[in-house]
Short mmCIF file of C-alpha atoms in Angstrom, two decimals:
data_model
loop_
_atom_site.label_atom_id
_atom_site.label_comp_id
_atom_site.label_asym_id
_atom_site.label_seq_id
_atom_site.Cartn_x
_atom_site.Cartn_y
_atom_site.Cartn_z
CA UNK A 216 113.54 104.12 149.48
CA UNK A 217 110.19 103.35 149.61
CA UNK A 218 109.94 106.53 152.63
CA UNK A 219 112.36 108.94 149.67
CA UNK A 220 110.04 108.07 147.21
CA UNK A 221 107.16 108.21 148.96
CA UNK A 222 108.02 111.79 150.56
CA UNK A 223 109.46 113.02 146.11
CA UNK A 224 105.31 112.28 145.20
CA UNK A 225 103.96 113.98 147.96
CA UNK A 226 106.00 117.62 147.32
CA UNK A 227 104.57 117.60 143.73
CA UNK A 228 101.36 116.71 145.36
CA UNK A 229 101.93 119.42 147.76
CA UNK A 230 102.98 121.51 144.35
CA UNK A 231 99.96 120.72 142.59
CA UNK A 232 97.59 121.66 145.57
CA UNK A 233 98.85 125.27 145.93
CA UNK A 234 99.43 125.18 142.08
CA UNK A 235 95.80 124.14 140.61
CA UNK A 236 93.78 123.72 144.06
CA UNK A 237 91.35 126.18 142.94
CA UNK A 238 90.29 123.90 139.40
CA UNK A 239 90.10 120.75 141.54
CA UNK A 240 88.11 121.80 144.26
CA UNK A 241 85.43 122.21 141.41
CA UNK A 242 86.33 118.10 140.19
CA UNK A 243 85.95 114.86 141.77
CA UNK A 244 87.89 113.36 138.82
CA UNK A 245 90.50 115.99 138.51
CA UNK A 246 91.25 115.75 142.16
CA UNK A 247 91.36 111.40 141.27
CA UNK A 248 93.56 112.21 138.97
CA UNK A 249 95.70 114.31 140.05
CA UNK A 250 95.83 113.99 143.73
CA UNK A 251 94.52 110.63 145.13
CA UNK A 252 95.69 107.50 142.10
CA UNK A 253 99.08 109.01 141.95
CA UNK A 254 99.26 109.00 145.73
CA UNK A 255 97.93 104.52 145.97
CA UNK A 256 100.35 104.14 143.15
CA UNK A 257 102.85 105.19 145.34
CA UNK A 258 101.88 102.92 148.42
CA UNK A 259 101.82 99.86 145.88
CA UNK A 260 97.99 100.45 145.16
CA UNK A 261 97.86 100.73 140.99
CA UNK A 262 94.45 101.50 140.43
CA UNK A 263 94.77 100.49 136.94
CA UNK A 264 95.97 96.72 138.51
CA UNK A 265 92.17 94.33 138.64
CA UNK A 266 94.15 92.13 141.50
CA UNK A 267 95.22 95.39 143.61
CA UNK A 268 91.92 97.79 143.15
CA UNK A 269 88.13 97.84 142.97
CA UNK A 270 86.82 101.05 141.84
CA UNK A 271 83.37 101.56 142.71
CA UNK A 272 82.76 98.81 144.90
CA UNK A 273 79.89 98.20 146.50
CA UNK A 274 79.37 98.85 150.42
CA UNK A 275 76.53 98.25 152.61
CA UNK A 276 74.17 99.05 148.95
CA UNK A 277 76.41 102.29 147.61
CA UNK A 278 79.45 101.85 146.70
CA UNK A 279 82.69 102.71 147.29
CA UNK A 280 85.30 104.93 144.89
CA UNK A 281 87.88 102.00 145.86
CA UNK A 282 88.38 98.84 147.69
CA UNK A 283 92.06 97.92 148.07
CA UNK A 284 92.41 94.44 147.96
CA UNK A 285 94.01 91.84 149.85
CA UNK A 286 95.75 89.30 148.58
CA UNK A 287 92.85 86.73 148.72
CA UNK A 288 90.63 89.33 146.54
CA UNK A 289 89.01 90.34 149.73
CA UNK A 290 88.89 94.45 150.44
CA UNK A 291 91.02 95.43 152.58
CA UNK A 292 89.45 99.00 152.90
CA UNK A 293 87.49 100.63 151.52
CA UNK A 294 88.14 104.33 150.60
CA UNK A 295 85.64 107.28 149.63
CA UNK A 296 87.38 109.76 147.12
CA UNK A 297 85.52 113.92 147.36
CA UNK A 298 86.81 116.93 145.31
CA UNK A 299 89.76 119.14 147.22
CA UNK A 300 88.75 121.15 149.83
CA UNK A 301 84.90 119.16 150.25
CA UNK A 302 84.24 118.28 154.25
CA UNK A 303 85.01 114.70 155.87
CA UNK A 304 82.45 115.52 157.98
CA UNK A 305 78.96 114.31 156.95
CA UNK A 306 80.89 111.16 155.14
CA UNK A 307 83.17 109.52 158.32
CA UNK A 308 80.16 108.03 159.91
CA UNK A 309 78.53 106.54 156.63
CA UNK A 310 81.31 105.75 155.36
CA UNK A 311 82.28 103.28 158.45
CA UNK A 312 79.00 102.49 158.53
CA UNK A 313 78.64 100.64 155.04
CA UNK A 314 82.14 99.64 155.36
CA UNK A 315 80.58 98.19 158.94
CA UNK A 316 77.55 96.47 156.91
CA UNK A 317 79.86 94.93 154.91
CA UNK A 318 82.72 93.48 156.11
CA UNK A 319 85.38 95.85 155.54
CA UNK A 320 87.84 96.05 158.53
CA UNK A 321 88.98 100.49 157.39
CA UNK A 322 87.03 102.46 155.77
CA UNK A 323 89.40 105.84 155.09
CA UNK A 324 88.46 109.05 153.49
CA UNK A 325 89.53 111.46 151.19
CA UNK A 326 89.67 114.97 149.46
CA UNK A 327 93.42 114.35 147.79
CA UNK A 328 94.81 116.62 150.19
CA UNK A 329 92.67 114.84 153.74
CA UNK A 330 93.75 111.36 154.23
CA UNK A 331 91.97 109.58 157.21
CA UNK A 332 91.47 105.53 157.57
CA UNK A 333 89.32 104.26 159.98
CA UNK A 334 89.38 100.80 162.09
CA UNK A 335 85.51 100.02 161.69
CA UNK A 336 84.94 97.22 164.42
CA UNK A 337 86.52 98.59 166.58
CA UNK A 338 84.52 99.78 170.29
CA UNK A 339 83.98 103.61 171.11
CA UNK A 340 84.21 106.94 169.50
CA UNK A 341 84.57 108.25 166.36
CA UNK A 342 87.91 109.57 167.00
CA UNK A 343 89.18 106.24 169.09
CA UNK A 344 88.71 104.13 165.69
CA UNK A 345 90.64 106.68 163.57
CA UNK A 346 94.17 105.97 163.16
CA UNK A 347 95.51 108.05 160.70
CA UNK A 348 94.47 111.49 160.51
CA UNK A 349 97.20 113.40 158.13
CA UNK A 350 97.03 116.17 155.72
CA UNK A 351 99.38 116.16 152.37
CA UNK A 352 99.55 120.90 151.59
CA UNK A 353 99.74 121.05 155.79
CA UNK A 354 102.52 118.40 156.79
CA UNK A 355 106.28 118.44 155.63
CA UNK A 356 106.85 115.97 152.64
CA UNK A 357 108.98 113.33 154.93
CA UNK A 358 106.67 113.54 158.35
CA UNK A 359 103.59 112.51 155.52
CA UNK A 360 104.78 109.93 154.41
CA UNK A 361 105.89 108.02 157.75
CA UNK A 362 102.30 108.89 159.10
CA UNK A 363 101.03 107.56 155.12
CA UNK A 364 103.25 103.94 155.41
CA UNK A 365 99.91 102.91 157.23
CA UNK A 366 98.37 102.70 153.70
CA UNK A 367 101.27 101.06 152.02
CA UNK A 368 100.05 97.83 150.26
CA UNK A 369 101.64 94.96 152.18
CA UNK A 370 101.54 97.44 155.63
CA UNK A 371 97.49 97.57 154.69
CA UNK A 372 96.69 94.50 153.15
CA UNK A 373 98.85 92.14 155.92
CA UNK A 374 94.60 92.83 158.50
CA UNK A 375 96.14 94.94 160.95
CA UNK A 376 98.49 97.55 159.33
CA UNK A 377 101.29 98.73 162.27
CA UNK A 378 102.34 102.60 162.32
CA UNK A 379 105.51 103.52 161.63
CA UNK A 380 107.27 105.89 164.09
CA UNK A 381 110.47 107.03 162.42
CA UNK A 382 111.81 107.02 159.17
CA UNK A 383 112.55 103.73 157.75
CA UNK A 384 114.35 102.00 154.21
CA UNK A 385 112.18 100.04 152.69
CA UNK A 386 111.43 97.52 150.20
CA UNK A 387 109.39 99.37 147.03
CA UNK A 388 105.47 98.38 147.65
CA UNK A 389 106.04 96.61 143.56
CA UNK A 390 108.42 93.45 143.33
CA UNK A 391 112.34 94.62 142.16
CA UNK A 392 114.89 93.06 140.22
CA UNK A 393 117.21 93.34 144.07
CA UNK A 394 117.39 89.28 145.55
CA UNK A 395 117.70 91.87 148.66
CA UNK A 396 115.95 94.32 149.29
CA UNK A 397 116.10 96.46 152.39
CA UNK A 398 113.43 94.90 155.53
CA UNK A 399 110.08 97.06 155.66
CA UNK A 400 109.95 97.84 158.89
CA UNK A 401 106.47 99.16 158.59
CA UNK A 402 105.35 96.21 158.02
CA UNK A 403 103.55 94.48 160.05
CA UNK A 404 105.75 91.29 161.69
CA UNK A 405 103.96 87.99 160.94
CA UNK A 406 104.34 84.93 163.52
CA UNK A 407 108.09 85.47 164.45
CA UNK A 408 109.67 81.47 165.76
CA UNK A 409 110.96 81.89 169.34
CA UNK A 410 112.68 79.72 171.30
CA UNK A 411 110.62 76.50 172.74
CA UNK A 412 110.34 76.81 176.29
CA UNK A 413 108.06 78.79 179.08
CA UNK A 414 107.07 82.27 178.56
CA UNK A 415 108.85 85.23 180.40
CA UNK A 416 106.58 86.67 182.91
CA UNK A 417 103.31 88.94 181.77
CA UNK A 418 102.76 86.36 180.12
CA UNK A 419 99.90 83.14 181.28
CA UNK A 420 98.50 80.16 180.02
CA UNK A 421 95.29 80.09 178.26
CA UNK A 422 93.51 78.04 180.06
CA UNK A 423 93.56 80.58 183.04
CA UNK A 424 93.03 83.52 181.58
CA UNK A 425 90.02 84.96 181.72
CA UNK A 426 88.29 88.74 180.94
CA UNK A 427 85.55 90.32 182.18
CA UNK A 428 83.38 92.86 179.77
CA UNK A 429 84.92 96.30 178.78
CA UNK A 430 88.63 94.92 179.63
CA UNK A 431 91.67 95.22 177.44
CA UNK A 432 92.84 92.06 175.08
CA UNK A 433 95.91 91.15 175.32
CA UNK A 434 99.33 92.15 173.43
CA UNK A 435 99.78 88.50 172.18
CA UNK A 436 98.73 85.42 171.79
CA UNK A 437 102.15 82.91 172.07
CA UNK A 438 101.50 78.86 170.44
CA UNK A 439 103.77 76.47 171.16
CA UNK A 440 106.94 75.87 169.87
CA UNK A 441 106.90 79.67 170.71
CA UNK A 442 105.80 81.18 167.50
CA UNK A 443 104.17 84.78 168.97
CA UNK A 444 101.71 86.83 166.99
CA UNK A 445 100.52 90.19 168.43
CA UNK A 446 97.02 91.05 169.03
CA UNK A 447 95.40 94.48 169.22
CA UNK A 448 91.06 93.51 169.23
CA UNK A 449 90.04 91.18 170.71
CA UNK A 450 88.66 89.29 168.20
CA UNK A 451 91.88 88.87 166.70
CA UNK A 452 92.55 85.99 169.41
CA UNK A 453 89.52 83.79 166.95
CA UNK A 454 92.26 85.22 163.87
CA UNK A 455 95.85 83.79 164.93
CA UNK A 456 95.02 80.75 166.85
CA UNK A 457 92.96 79.78 163.52
CA UNK A 458 96.23 81.27 160.94
CA UNK A 459 98.20 79.12 163.03
CA UNK A 460 96.24 75.91 163.45
CA UNK A 461 96.01 76.35 159.19
CA UNK A 462 100.15 76.35 159.00
CA UNK A 463 100.56 73.75 161.31
CA UNK A 464 97.93 71.14 159.46
CA UNK A 465 96.04 70.57 162.17
CA UNK A 466 93.37 72.89 161.31
CA UNK A 467 91.83 71.51 157.56
CA UNK A 468 88.63 71.17 155.39
CA UNK A 469 88.92 67.60 157.22
CA UNK A 470 88.15 69.25 160.50
CA UNK A 471 85.80 72.28 159.28
CA UNK A 472 83.39 73.66 160.57
CA UNK A 473 83.86 74.49 164.39
CA UNK A 474 80.87 75.49 165.59
CA UNK A 475 80.68 76.94 169.15
CA UNK A 476 76.91 76.25 169.26
CA UNK A 477 74.46 74.29 167.20
CA UNK A 478 73.07 78.03 166.00
CA UNK A 479 77.00 79.36 165.16
CA UNK A 480 80.09 78.77 163.88
CA UNK A 481 83.64 79.88 165.03
CA UNK A 482 85.36 79.34 161.76
CA UNK A 483 84.02 78.03 158.60
CA UNK A 484 84.66 77.79 155.19
CA UNK A 485 82.26 79.86 153.55
CA UNK A 486 81.09 83.02 155.57
CA UNK A 487 77.14 81.02 157.14
CA UNK A 488 76.05 79.62 160.24
CA UNK A 489 74.32 76.49 160.30
CA UNK A 490 70.94 78.34 160.44
CA UNK A 491 71.75 79.37 157.18
CA UNK A 492 72.54 82.55 157.83
CA UNK A 493 75.03 84.57 157.34
CA UNK A 494 77.64 85.96 159.54
CA UNK A 495 77.18 88.63 160.97
CA UNK A 496 80.47 90.38 160.35
CA UNK A 497 82.42 88.15 157.95
CA UNK A 498 86.41 88.59 158.67
CA UNK A 499 88.67 86.81 156.64
CA UNK A 500 91.82 85.19 158.44
CA UNK A 501 94.64 85.95 156.32
CA UNK A 502 96.58 83.87 154.65
CA UNK A 503 93.71 81.02 155.04
CA UNK A 504 90.23 80.49 152.94
CA UNK A 505 89.04 80.78 156.49
CA UNK A 506 86.14 83.00 157.81
CA UNK A 507 85.08 83.77 160.95
CA UNK A 508 83.03 86.14 162.94
CA UNK A 509 83.74 88.74 163.60
CA UNK A 510 80.76 89.90 165.84
CA UNK A 511 82.13 88.72 168.81
CA UNK A 512 83.07 90.10 172.41
CA UNK A 513 86.10 89.83 174.57
CA UNK A 514 84.80 87.27 176.85
CA UNK A 515 82.94 85.14 173.71
CA UNK A 516 86.81 86.24 171.68
CA UNK A 517 88.82 84.28 174.39
CA UNK A 518 86.19 80.47 174.68
CA UNK A 519 86.56 80.37 170.96
CA UNK A 520 89.34 80.43 171.08
CA UNK A 521 89.67 78.14 173.23
CA UNK A 522 87.44 75.52 171.15
CA UNK A 523 89.66 75.62 168.37
CA UNK A 524 92.21 74.66 170.07
CA UNK A 525 90.80 71.85 171.72
CA UNK A 526 88.75 71.23 168.72
CA UNK A 527 92.34 70.63 167.09
CA UNK A 528 93.48 68.84 169.77
CA UNK A 529 95.97 71.31 171.13
CA UNK A 530 95.70 71.91 175.05
CA UNK A 531 95.00 75.64 175.93
CA UNK A 532 97.05 75.24 178.84
CA UNK A 533 100.26 75.11 176.27
CA UNK A 534 98.63 78.23 174.62
CA UNK A 535 99.57 81.86 176.70
CA UNK A 536 98.79 85.57 176.16
CA UNK A 537 100.27 88.39 177.29
CA UNK A 538 98.46 90.35 179.82
CA UNK A 539 97.87 94.31 178.95
CA UNK A 540 99.63 96.32 181.84
CA UNK A 541 96.90 97.61 184.08
CA UNK A 542 96.80 101.39 185.33
CA UNK A 543 100.04 102.39 187.31
#
């Protein structure tokens, strides 16, 4: 049971903070060895495995203490570590800016007790971008474990981590001999096959979907054949569309890159525009070798998703989005 095992590790860390806090407060290395590394391992991030974690990773001209790697080798998150008790306040925006410059979607900060995680490219105030804020010492172990599942490797490495809202039974983070491990509700759902047919109420055809500056993104996108994928940010329209086209072999290396203009690509195998300039924010489409330009507005995201579909011979009228409810 992942949650119980994680809670057990957290209980041990709580004891260490209580018993050895004064010693750990004087040294970042001791904090990492005693508090941070054990928690990362419990969450599936083996700090000794180069395929899982890169220490001292270069982000924006400086080094983050940890890069937590996606299966494709790109960082899912950069994490900055401080000695126990050191204030994280002065490091937040700096870490976000460095991660932004490097195209890393999630930025974490910790002093071994207090853990924060931010969505780097989410617009809004700092608090609007925070998706995790928990203190190990001040939170009951199981409740703390539940919140920290945002950092669980299969969840975070998916590129769209989902918070767990209730206690779960889940598979161990590392492969186990058990051929039928318990499911992991905290892991984001992949596009799910659904029964083909007309979409239910609340869905509109992408061809007629429009937005205004500052509007909310749709909640999900539904492709021909019934596959759905959740959407949280505008750029996810492009990412989900590229992933579906690639998985159905409609988008291949033979019909790449896909252009939005003579100066910009929507999707390419390399994160370089036709002008030779790098993508401003090089974002990867999970499970594919594709990069897409993450520096994109809501309006441009809708246009780009339509162009991607048309480029591959799919009518945007056959793709639907579930519209976010407006204020009551």
